[in-house]
């Protein structure tokens, strides 16, 4: 049987996103070629990897287009957008502005930085090839049974928005058991920002962690129900603000926790929307995200420096651009780990296993103090005090297992990207689709973040809504959950 054509709004939306990514990659290549031709210097060695990365960006988008996923933003496209920032934009920022003058972390040489970029290119190649292979296999399966992938995924029973609000409220009370906890958080007290007691990730604090995000989800669904009924959503807005500030931002002012919860909901409803995504919509969304990440990052840094005596961060263009670099797997910081590895390699199977165990509630302390991420941070910061620099999946694979580790990580990520697309296509319930959206948002970051961060977010933010949805599906005597519009 012949597959039905992809709806025109989906095709138009994908075209806008693809052209935007291509434009960013092309601009980065041109800028890198200009600086290499006019200035040269050590940073010129980064130009060739940037050029190859841009070619892979184009190839990846063609693979995404050929896969014919009925999704406005498929996993490979989202992954490629992150790769464009990591492999094209970040090296160009370094070429023009340098990596910054922060004294507290160590940087590698340009020669080792070039090696890091080539390892990342290999990782990208393997991900593309794996996703292409999965697409071919999937197309063959759909050809033999074209209806199989069009059924509702979980078939979950309806969960009232008020149930989700109630669960989230319980989590909020656990997080803020007293007025002092609320005022301490609002005043920027570090122990309250971090959530004293939640670090143990066990017992009642763990329950609070997994329940709090449900308040935001429930309120969004309540607002949608009111809008469908022709009633005003304004009464829900103040409670949504509370849910965002106290329910989501209370995870140590982690920007991704807030942004991804909102973007996840946008993904859930946008994929079923009738209209197409336009360039102005994409530009507005990116502008809002950039402003949010910069402003919240500056606020968080300001709260820290007032207690350390360091200079407060500025909002000048150059410092802001340099502050972005660590969030895209800065190659010069990653390169700092290569010389110690050549002398005395502390990484291996043990550190990798500890990285996998570290996000699990109740994991031993060694899983957090001797994991690959902890060892890498010790190298970068010269001590075990700093723990905030991420170790991308593919680079951890390289440090622990060599080039074969890079290839293995690429295979795993490529499979996960395919699984995430399948999950999103087959899921039609609100909670199931929300969990799937969060999953693809984190897996798509595999080029710039670590497996243990992805695993941590799966445990605390993806499993709870998925478990609620699946549990409701097994509840007898309930009518089918509302399908997404």
GROMACS .gro file of C-alpha atoms in nm:
model
  485
    1UNK     CA    1   0.000   0.000   0.000
    2UNK     CA    2   0.112   0.355  -0.072
    3UNK     CA    3   0.176   0.582   0.222
    4UNK     CA    4  -0.046   0.884   0.256
    5UNK     CA    5   0.123   1.214   0.166
    6UNK     CA    6   0.263   1.423   0.449
    7UNK     CA    7   0.030   1.717   0.528
    8UNK     CA    8   0.135   2.043   0.362
    9UNK     CA    9   0.169   2.239   0.692
   10UNK     CA   10   0.414   1.978   0.819
   11UNK     CA   11   0.622   1.996   0.502
   12UNK     CA   12   0.622   2.377   0.509
   13UNK     CA   13   0.724   2.385   0.876
   14UNK     CA   14   1.010   2.142   0.821
   15UNK     CA   15   1.130   2.348   0.524
   16UNK     CA   16   1.148   2.666   0.733
   17UNK     CA   17   1.343   2.494   1.010
   18UNK     CA   18   1.584   2.326   0.769
   19UNK     CA   19   1.661   2.647   0.585
   20UNK     CA   20   1.722   2.827   0.914
   21UNK     CA   21   1.974   2.561   1.022
   22UNK     CA   22   2.145   2.567   0.682
   23UNK     CA   23   2.171   2.947   0.699
   24UNK     CA   24   2.340   2.934   1.040
   25UNK     CA   25   2.587   2.667   0.926
   26UNK     CA   26   2.670   2.856   0.603
   27UNK     CA   27   2.721   3.183   0.790
   28UNK     CA   28   2.956   3.012   1.034
   29UNK     CA   29   3.159   2.860   0.750
   30UNK     CA   30   3.194   3.193   0.571
   31UNK     CA   31   3.298   3.365   0.893
   32UNK     CA   32   3.553   3.094   0.967
   33UNK     CA   33   3.699   3.114   0.615
   34UNK     CA   34   3.730   3.492   0.645
   35UNK     CA   35   3.916   3.480   0.976
   36UNK     CA   36   4.143   3.201   0.852
   37UNK     CA   37   4.229   3.390   0.532
   38UNK     CA   38   4.278   3.732   0.689
   39UNK     CA   39   4.418   3.658   1.033
   40UNK     CA   40   4.539   3.300   1.038
   41UNK     CA   41   4.713   3.205   1.361
   42UNK     CA   42   4.660   2.897   1.572
   43UNK     CA   43   4.283   2.926   1.555
   44UNK     CA   44   4.296   2.873   1.179
   45UNK     CA   45   4.319   2.496   1.235
   46UNK     CA   46   3.952   2.500   1.338
   47UNK     CA   47   3.829   2.608   0.994
   48UNK     CA   48   3.850   2.273   0.816
   49UNK     CA   49   3.651   2.086   1.086
   50UNK     CA   50   3.391   2.365   1.073
   51UNK     CA   51   3.364   2.324   0.695
   52UNK     CA   52   3.324   1.945   0.718
   53UNK     CA   53   3.070   1.984   0.998
   54UNK     CA   54   2.864   2.219   0.781
   55UNK     CA   55   2.863   1.963   0.499
   56UNK     CA   56   2.739   1.701   0.746
   57UNK     CA   57   2.466   1.940   0.859
   58UNK     CA   58   2.337   1.956   0.502
   59UNK     CA   59   2.359   1.577   0.468
   60UNK     CA   60   2.177   1.522   0.798
   61UNK     CA   61   1.893   1.751   0.696
   62UNK     CA   62   1.858   1.564   0.367
   63UNK     CA   63   1.838   1.238   0.561
   64UNK     CA   64   1.574   1.393   0.785
   65UNK     CA   65   1.378   1.511   0.481
   66UNK     CA   66   1.403   1.174   0.308
   67UNK     CA   67   1.285   0.992   0.620
   68UNK     CA   68   0.940   1.148   0.564
   69UNK     CA   69   0.861   1.169   0.934
   70UNK     CA   70   0.517   1.318   0.990
   71UNK     CA   71   0.659   1.554   1.251
   72UNK     CA   72   0.728   1.925   1.220
   73UNK     CA   73   1.048   1.887   1.423
   74UNK     CA   74   1.186   1.536   1.399
   75UNK     CA   75   1.466   1.412   1.623
   76UNK     CA   76   1.745   1.424   1.364
   77UNK     CA   77   1.659   1.783   1.273
   78UNK     CA   78   1.667   1.886   1.637
   79UNK     CA   79   1.995   1.699   1.688
   80UNK     CA   80   2.140   1.868   1.380
   81UNK     CA   81   2.046   2.210   1.516
   82UNK     CA   82   2.253   2.138   1.828
   83UNK     CA   83   2.537   2.005   1.612
   84UNK     CA   84   2.532   2.325   1.409
   85UNK     CA   85   2.585   2.526   1.726
   86UNK     CA   86   2.849   2.288   1.861
   87UNK     CA   87   3.047   2.217   1.547
   88UNK     CA   88   3.003   2.538   1.345
   89UNK     CA   89   2.909   2.835   1.563
   90UNK     CA   90   3.114   2.760   1.875
   91UNK     CA   91   3.451   2.723   1.695
   92UNK     CA   92   3.383   3.049   1.508
   93UNK     CA   93   3.313   3.232   1.834
   94UNK     CA   94   3.648   3.102   1.961
   95UNK     CA   95   3.823   3.211   1.643
   96UNK     CA   96   3.690   3.566   1.667
   97UNK     CA   97   3.654   3.627   2.042
   98UNK     CA   98   3.854   3.358   2.215
   99UNK     CA   99   3.725   3.122   2.481
  100UNK     CA  100   3.704   3.386   2.755
  101UNK     CA  101   3.939   3.474   3.038
  102UNK     CA  102   3.781   3.279   3.323
  103UNK     CA  103   4.075   3.187   3.545
  104UNK     CA  104   3.913   2.896   3.724
  105UNK     CA  105   3.908   2.637   3.449
  106UNK     CA  106   4.175   2.489   3.226
  107UNK     CA  107   4.183   2.504   2.846
  108UNK     CA  108   4.355   2.280   2.597
  109UNK     CA  109   4.580   2.365   2.305
  110UNK     CA  110   4.453   2.441   1.956
  111UNK     CA  111   4.606   2.117   1.830
  112UNK     CA  112   4.410   1.912   2.084
  113UNK     CA  113   4.103   2.124   2.015
  114UNK     CA  114   4.125   2.029   1.647
  115UNK     CA  115   4.141   1.662   1.749
  116UNK     CA  116   3.828   1.706   1.961
  117UNK     CA  117   3.641   1.859   1.668
  118UNK     CA  118   3.737   1.570   1.441
  119UNK     CA  119   3.619   1.318   1.701
  120UNK     CA  120   3.287   1.502   1.709
  121UNK     CA  121   3.270   1.488   1.329
  122UNK     CA  122   3.311   1.108   1.349
  123UNK     CA  123   3.032   1.094   1.607
  124UNK     CA  124   2.804   1.299   1.380
  125UNK     CA  125   2.878   1.072   1.083
  126UNK     CA  126   2.786   0.760   1.281
  127UNK     CA  127   2.463   0.918   1.410
  128UNK     CA  128   2.357   1.015   1.058
  129UNK     CA  129   2.438   0.670   0.919
  130UNK     CA  130   2.254   0.496   1.202
  131UNK     CA  131   1.946   0.715   1.167
  132UNK     CA  132   1.947   0.660   0.790
  133UNK     CA  133   1.964   0.283   0.840
  134UNK     CA  134   1.675   0.299   1.088
  135UNK     CA  135   1.477   0.503   0.838
  136UNK     CA  136   1.532   0.244   0.565
  137UNK     CA  137   1.425  -0.037   0.797
  138UNK     CA  138   1.124   0.164   0.912
  139UNK     CA  139   1.017   0.237   0.555
  140UNK     CA  140   1.032  -0.132   0.472
  141UNK     CA  141   0.817  -0.211   0.778
  142UNK     CA  142   0.562   0.056   0.688
  143UNK     CA  143   0.553  -0.077   0.334
  144UNK     CA  144   0.448  -0.420   0.455
  145UNK     CA  145   0.206  -0.288   0.717
  146UNK     CA  146   0.137   0.080   0.657
  147UNK     CA  147  -0.137   0.097   0.922
  148UNK     CA  148   0.073  -0.044   1.206
  149UNK     CA  149   0.237   0.284   1.301
  150UNK     CA  150  -0.081   0.492   1.292
  151UNK     CA  151  -0.249   0.350   1.601
  152UNK     CA  152  -0.260   0.532   1.933
  153UNK     CA  153   0.049   0.449   2.133
  154UNK     CA  154  -0.044   0.402   2.498
  155UNK     CA  155  -0.420   0.397   2.481
  156UNK     CA  156  -0.417   0.555   2.825
  157UNK     CA  157  -0.730   0.638   3.022
  158UNK     CA  158  -0.821   0.996   3.090
  159UNK     CA  159  -0.637   1.167   3.377
  160UNK     CA  160  -0.808   1.479   3.499
  161UNK     CA  161  -0.607   1.798   3.497
  162UNK     CA  162  -0.716   1.843   3.858
  163UNK     CA  163  -0.549   1.514   3.951
  164UNK     CA  164  -0.224   1.639   3.802
  165UNK     CA  165  -0.262   1.974   3.979
  166UNK     CA  166  -0.320   1.794   4.309
  167UNK     CA  167  -0.012   1.575   4.264
  168UNK     CA  168   0.198   1.877   4.171
  169UNK     CA  169   0.071   2.070   4.473
  170UNK     CA  170   0.182   1.785   4.699
  171UNK     CA  171   0.528   1.801   4.544
  172UNK     CA  172   0.535   2.177   4.594
  173UNK     CA  173   0.451   2.145   4.963
  174UNK     CA  174   0.727   1.889   5.005
  175UNK     CA  175   0.975   2.128   4.841
  176UNK     CA  176   0.856   2.432   5.040
  177UNK     CA  177   0.734   2.301   5.376
  178UNK     CA  178   0.755   2.638   5.552
  179UNK     CA  179   0.734   3.012   5.479
  180UNK     CA  180   1.107   3.032   5.551
  181UNK     CA  181   1.179   2.796   5.262
  182UNK     CA  182   0.979   3.020   5.028
  183UNK     CA  183   1.140   3.346   5.142
  184UNK     CA  184   1.485   3.187   5.136
  185UNK     CA  185   1.434   3.077   4.776
  186UNK     CA  186   1.308   3.420   4.670
  187UNK     CA  187   1.600   3.593   4.842
  188UNK     CA  188   1.851   3.379   4.652
  189UNK     CA  189   1.980   3.172   4.944
  190UNK     CA  190   2.203   2.911   4.781
  191UNK     CA  191   2.088   2.626   5.004
  192UNK     CA  192   1.727   2.703   4.910
  193UNK     CA  193   1.807   2.740   4.541
  194UNK     CA  194   1.965   2.398   4.545
  195UNK     CA  195   1.686   2.246   4.753
  196UNK     CA  196   1.845   2.128   5.075
  197UNK     CA  197   1.785   1.759   5.121
  198UNK     CA  198   1.700   1.687   4.759
  199UNK     CA  199   2.058   1.599   4.676
  200UNK     CA  200   2.007   1.264   4.845
  201UNK     CA  201   1.739   1.187   4.584
  202UNK     CA  202   1.561   0.947   4.812
  203UNK     CA  203   1.252   0.922   5.032
  204UNK     CA  204   1.007   1.210   5.058
  205UNK     CA  205   1.235   1.467   4.883
  206UNK     CA  206   1.247   1.234   4.582
  207UNK     CA  207   0.867   1.221   4.574
  208UNK     CA  208   0.860   1.600   4.576
  209UNK     CA  209   1.105   1.616   4.287
  210UNK     CA  210   0.905   1.389   4.057
  211UNK     CA  211   0.564   1.539   4.146
  212UNK     CA  212   0.634   1.913   4.117
  213UNK     CA  213   0.640   1.928   3.733
  214UNK     CA  214   0.288   1.779   3.726
  215UNK     CA  215   0.152   2.108   3.859
  216UNK     CA  216   0.263   2.289   3.543
  217UNK     CA  217   0.127   2.014   3.317
  218UNK     CA  218  -0.208   2.007   3.495
  219UNK     CA  219  -0.249   2.383   3.479
  220UNK     CA  220  -0.168   2.389   3.106
  221UNK     CA  221  -0.433   2.125   3.044
  222UNK     CA  222  -0.679   2.315   3.262
  223UNK     CA  223  -0.617   2.630   3.057
  224UNK     CA  224  -0.672   2.433   2.738
  225UNK     CA  225  -0.998   2.287   2.871
  226UNK     CA  226  -1.123   2.633   2.965
  227UNK     CA  227  -1.032   2.771   2.624
  228UNK     CA  228  -1.215   2.486   2.449
  229UNK     CA  229  -1.519   2.555   2.665
  230UNK     CA  230  -1.512   2.922   2.560
  231UNK     CA  231  -1.406   3.041   2.906
  232UNK     CA  232  -1.123   3.281   2.989
  233UNK     CA  233  -0.780   3.136   3.069
  234UNK     CA  234  -0.672   3.447   3.264
  235UNK     CA  235  -0.765   3.299   3.605
  236UNK     CA  236  -0.516   3.018   3.540
  237UNK     CA  237  -0.226   3.247   3.447
  238UNK     CA  238  -0.122   3.350   3.804
  239UNK     CA  239  -0.113   2.986   3.908
  240UNK     CA  240   0.095   2.903   3.599
  241UNK     CA  241   0.346   3.168   3.703
  242UNK     CA  242   0.365   3.010   4.048
  243UNK     CA  243   0.411   2.667   3.891
  244UNK     CA  244   0.695   2.791   3.670
  245UNK     CA  245   0.877   2.981   3.945
  246UNK     CA  246   0.832   2.742   4.237
  247UNK     CA  247   0.756   2.415   4.064
  248UNK     CA  248   1.017   2.428   3.787
  249UNK     CA  249   1.273   2.699   3.864
  250UNK     CA  250   1.323   2.553   4.212
  251UNK     CA  251   1.557   2.290   4.068
  252UNK     CA  252   1.859   2.510   4.141
  253UNK     CA  253   1.746   2.772   3.885
  254UNK     CA  254   1.816   2.513   3.617
  255UNK     CA  255   1.713   2.689   3.298
  256UNK     CA  256   1.656   2.372   3.100
  257UNK     CA  257   1.400   2.247   3.353
  258UNK     CA  258   1.183   2.552   3.292
  259UNK     CA  259   1.243   2.589   2.920
  260UNK     CA  260   1.200   2.222   2.832
  261UNK     CA  261   0.877   2.185   3.026
  262UNK     CA  262   0.732   2.473   2.824
  263UNK     CA  263   0.885   2.362   2.492
  264UNK     CA  264   0.765   2.007   2.557
  265UNK     CA  265   0.407   2.130   2.584
  266UNK     CA  266   0.455   2.340   2.269
  267UNK     CA  267   0.571   2.026   2.088
  268UNK     CA  268   0.268   1.831   2.209
  269UNK     CA  269   0.015   2.075   2.068
  270UNK     CA  270   0.213   2.221   1.775
  271UNK     CA  271   0.247   1.881   1.608
  272UNK     CA  272  -0.133   1.861   1.590
  273UNK     CA  273  -0.186   2.225   1.489
  274UNK     CA  274  -0.349   2.303   1.157
  275UNK     CA  275  -0.118   2.583   1.047
  276UNK     CA  276   0.245   2.582   0.938
  277UNK     CA  277   0.542   2.718   1.128
  278UNK     CA  278   0.664   3.044   0.973
  279UNK     CA  279   1.003   3.210   0.984
  280UNK     CA  280   0.876   3.484   1.214
  281UNK     CA  281   0.747   3.224   1.459
  282UNK     CA  282   1.086   3.052   1.467
  283UNK     CA  283   1.274   3.381   1.504
  284UNK     CA  284   1.047   3.489   1.789
  285UNK     CA  285   1.086   3.159   1.970
  286UNK     CA  286   1.464   3.164   1.940
  287UNK     CA  287   1.474   3.525   2.057
  288UNK     CA  288   1.268   3.445   2.366
  289UNK     CA  289   1.479   3.141   2.447
  290UNK     CA  290   1.804   3.334   2.409
  291UNK     CA  291   1.682   3.616   2.630
  292UNK     CA  292   1.556   3.369   2.890
  293UNK     CA  293   1.880   3.170   2.908
  294UNK     CA  294   2.100   3.481   2.920
  295UNK     CA  295   1.896   3.664   3.182
  296UNK     CA  296   1.845   3.365   3.411
  297UNK     CA  297   2.210   3.267   3.373
  298UNK     CA  298   2.315   3.618   3.470
  299UNK     CA  299   2.079   3.612   3.768
  300UNK     CA  300   2.215   3.279   3.887
  301UNK     CA  301   2.576   3.396   3.848
  302UNK     CA  302   2.497   3.719   4.031
  303UNK     CA  303   2.351   3.525   4.325
  304UNK     CA  304   2.671   3.326   4.347
  305UNK     CA  305   2.918   3.613   4.314
  306UNK     CA  306   2.751   3.817   4.587
  307UNK     CA  307   2.857   3.541   4.823
  308UNK     CA  308   3.208   3.489   4.685
  309UNK     CA  309   3.333   3.845   4.635
  310UNK     CA  310   3.394   3.790   4.265
  311UNK     CA  311   3.299   4.043   3.999
  312UNK     CA  312   2.940   4.027   3.881
  313UNK     CA  313   2.885   3.909   3.523
  314UNK     CA  314   2.811   4.168   3.256
  315UNK     CA  315   2.558   4.171   2.976
  316UNK     CA  316   2.804   4.302   2.716
  317UNK     CA  317   2.799   4.117   2.385
  318UNK     CA  318   3.142   3.954   2.401
  319UNK     CA  319   3.108   3.810   2.754
  320UNK     CA  320   2.759   3.687   2.673
  321UNK     CA  321   2.877   3.508   2.359
  322UNK     CA  322   3.172   3.357   2.546
  323UNK     CA  323   2.941   3.243   2.824
  324UNK     CA  324   2.738   3.050   2.565
  325UNK     CA  325   3.037   2.837   2.463
  326UNK     CA  326   3.030   2.587   2.755
  327UNK     CA  327   2.669   2.499   2.677
  328UNK     CA  328   2.766   2.374   2.333
  329UNK     CA  329   3.049   2.142   2.433
  330UNK     CA  330   3.334   2.390   2.402
  331UNK     CA  331   3.617   2.203   2.228
  332UNK     CA  332   3.894   2.392   2.412
  333UNK     CA  333   3.769   2.280   2.752
  334UNK     CA  334   3.725   1.924   2.631
  335UNK     CA  335   4.078   1.936   2.490
  336UNK     CA  336   4.212   2.004   2.840
  337UNK     CA  337   4.145   1.641   2.928
  338UNK     CA  338   4.365   1.499   2.653
  339UNK     CA  339   4.716   1.568   2.798
  340UNK     CA  340   4.641   1.402   3.137
  341UNK     CA  341   4.496   1.104   2.952
  342UNK     CA  342   4.819   1.068   2.754
  343UNK     CA  343   5.021   1.064   3.076
  344UNK     CA  344   4.803   0.867   3.317
  345UNK     CA  345   4.458   0.773   3.198
  346UNK     CA  346   4.206   0.785   3.485
  347UNK     CA  347   3.911   0.697   3.261
  348UNK     CA  348   3.785   0.352   3.173
  349UNK     CA  349   3.505   0.102   3.223
  350UNK     CA  350   3.480   0.178   3.595
  351UNK     CA  351   3.435   0.554   3.552
  352UNK     CA  352   3.185   0.494   3.272
  353UNK     CA  353   2.976   0.254   3.481
  354UNK     CA  354   2.980   0.501   3.769
  355UNK     CA  355   2.854   0.772   3.531
  356UNK     CA  356   2.564   0.546   3.436
  357UNK     CA  357   2.486   0.476   3.803
  358UNK     CA  358   2.523   0.835   3.927
  359UNK     CA  359   2.170   0.962   3.840
  360UNK     CA  360   1.996   0.663   4.002
  361UNK     CA  361   1.837   0.748   4.338
  362UNK     CA  362   2.037   0.599   4.623
  363UNK     CA  363   2.351   0.545   4.414
  364UNK     CA  364   2.673   0.526   4.619
  365UNK     CA  365   2.880   0.841   4.664
  366UNK     CA  366   3.153   0.696   4.441
  367UNK     CA  367   2.910   0.720   4.149
  368UNK     CA  368   2.925   1.098   4.184
  369UNK     CA  369   3.285   1.145   4.295
  370UNK     CA  370   3.465   0.898   4.069
  371UNK     CA  371   3.251   0.902   3.755
  372UNK     CA  372   3.389   1.016   3.422
  373UNK     CA  373   3.215   1.353   3.464
  374UNK     CA  374   3.368   1.402   3.810
  375UNK     CA  375   3.716   1.310   3.684
  376UNK     CA  376   3.680   1.546   3.389
  377UNK     CA  377   3.572   1.833   3.615
  378UNK     CA  378   3.873   1.767   3.836
  379UNK     CA  379   4.096   1.811   3.531
  380UNK     CA  380   3.918   2.125   3.412
  381UNK     CA  381   3.902   2.296   3.753
  382UNK     CA  382   4.227   2.160   3.902
  383UNK     CA  383   4.019   2.030   4.195
  384UNK     CA  384   3.699   1.847   4.284
  385UNK     CA  385   3.526   2.171   4.384
  386UNK     CA  386   3.379   2.260   4.042
  387UNK     CA  387   3.133   2.004   3.906
  388UNK     CA  388   2.932   2.193   3.648
  389UNK     CA  389   3.114   2.128   3.319
  390UNK     CA  390   2.936   1.867   3.108
  391UNK     CA  391   3.114   1.578   2.943
  392UNK     CA  392   2.943   1.507   2.607
  393UNK     CA  393   2.844   1.149   2.537
  394UNK     CA  394   3.086   1.094   2.251
  395UNK     CA  395   3.383   1.248   2.437
  396UNK     CA  396   3.318   1.033   2.742
  397UNK     CA  397   3.311   0.738   2.505
  398UNK     CA  398   3.649   0.846   2.367
  399UNK     CA  399   3.807   0.900   2.708
  400UNK     CA  400   3.684   0.564   2.836
  401UNK     CA  401   3.716   0.341   2.529
  402UNK     CA  402   3.898   0.532   2.254
  403UNK     CA  403   3.765   0.580   1.902
  404UNK     CA  404   3.546   0.269   1.935
  405UNK     CA  405   3.369   0.450   2.219
  406UNK     CA  406   3.287   0.743   1.986
  407UNK     CA  407   3.143   0.502   1.731
  408UNK     CA  408   2.945   0.315   1.996
  409UNK     CA  409   2.795   0.637   2.130
  410UNK     CA  410   2.698   0.740   1.779
  411UNK     CA  411   2.519   0.410   1.726
  412UNK     CA  412   2.328   0.441   2.053
  413UNK     CA  413   2.226   0.801   1.990
  414UNK     CA  414   2.117   0.726   1.633
  415UNK     CA  415   1.894   0.445   1.758
  416UNK     CA  416   1.750   0.667   2.033
  417UNK     CA  417   1.668   0.936   1.778
  418UNK     CA  418   1.477   0.681   1.571
  419UNK     CA  419   1.298   0.548   1.879
  420UNK     CA  420   1.196   0.899   1.983
  421UNK     CA  421   1.040   0.969   1.642
  422UNK     CA  422   0.853   0.637   1.656
  423UNK     CA  423   0.731   0.713   2.008
  424UNK     CA  424   0.605   1.059   1.915
  425UNK     CA  425   0.423   0.929   1.606
  426UNK     CA  426   0.248   0.648   1.792
  427UNK     CA  427   0.148   0.836   2.105
  428UNK     CA  428  -0.179   1.026   2.108
  429UNK     CA  429  -0.238   1.088   2.480
  430UNK     CA  430  -0.142   1.413   2.648
  431UNK     CA  431   0.091   1.271   2.911
  432UNK     CA  432   0.246   1.017   2.676
  433UNK     CA  433   0.313   1.284   2.414
  434UNK     CA  434   0.456   1.517   2.679
  435UNK     CA  435   0.696   1.246   2.799
  436UNK     CA  436   0.796   1.173   2.439
  437UNK     CA  437   0.858   1.542   2.371
  438UNK     CA  438   1.084   1.575   2.675
  439UNK     CA  439   1.266   1.259   2.568
  440UNK     CA  440   1.349   1.390   2.222
  441UNK     CA  441   1.455   1.728   2.363
  442UNK     CA  442   1.718   1.562   2.580
  443UNK     CA  443   1.834   1.289   2.340
  444UNK     CA  444   1.882   1.553   2.069
  445UNK     CA  445   2.139   1.717   2.299
  446UNK     CA  446   2.360   1.411   2.310
  447UNK     CA  447   2.630   1.594   2.114
  448UNK     CA  448   2.672   1.855   2.386
  449UNK     CA  449   2.557   1.686   2.706
  450UNK     CA  450   2.630   1.363   2.889
  451UNK     CA  451   2.453   1.031   2.918
  452UNK     CA  452   2.410   1.076   3.293
  453UNK     CA  453   2.234   1.413   3.243
  454UNK     CA  454   2.001   1.256   2.986
  455UNK     CA  455   1.945   0.963   3.219
  456UNK     CA  456   1.877   1.194   3.513
  457UNK     CA  457   1.612   1.384   3.321
  458UNK     CA  458   1.454   1.060   3.202
  459UNK     CA  459   1.426   0.940   3.564
  460UNK     CA  460   1.293   1.261   3.719
  461UNK     CA  461   1.097   1.430   3.440
  462UNK     CA  462   1.003   1.171   3.177
  463UNK     CA  463   0.926   0.853   3.369
  464UNK     CA  464   0.668   1.017   3.605
  465UNK     CA  465   0.424   1.139   3.333
  466UNK     CA  466   0.483   0.821   3.135
  467UNK     CA  467   0.412   0.607   3.443
  468UNK     CA  468   0.095   0.804   3.521
  469UNK     CA  469  -0.026   0.763   3.165
  470UNK     CA  470   0.055   0.392   3.152
  471UNK     CA  471  -0.093   0.335   3.497
  472UNK     CA  472  -0.416   0.503   3.397
  473UNK     CA  473  -0.433   0.278   3.092
  474UNK     CA  474  -0.445  -0.024   3.323
  475UNK     CA  475  -0.715   0.125   3.547
  476UNK     CA  476  -1.038  -0.071   3.491
  477UNK     CA  477  -1.369   0.084   3.411
  478UNK     CA  478  -1.244   0.421   3.283
  479UNK     CA  479  -1.332   0.570   2.950
  480UNK     CA  480  -1.065   0.647   2.692
  481UNK     CA  481  -0.849   0.951   2.748
  482UNK     CA  482  -0.922   1.250   2.531
  483UNK     CA  483  -0.725   1.240   2.213
  484UNK     CA  484  -0.510   1.534   2.114
  485UNK     CA  485  -0.669   1.786   1.882
   0.00000   0.00000   0.00000
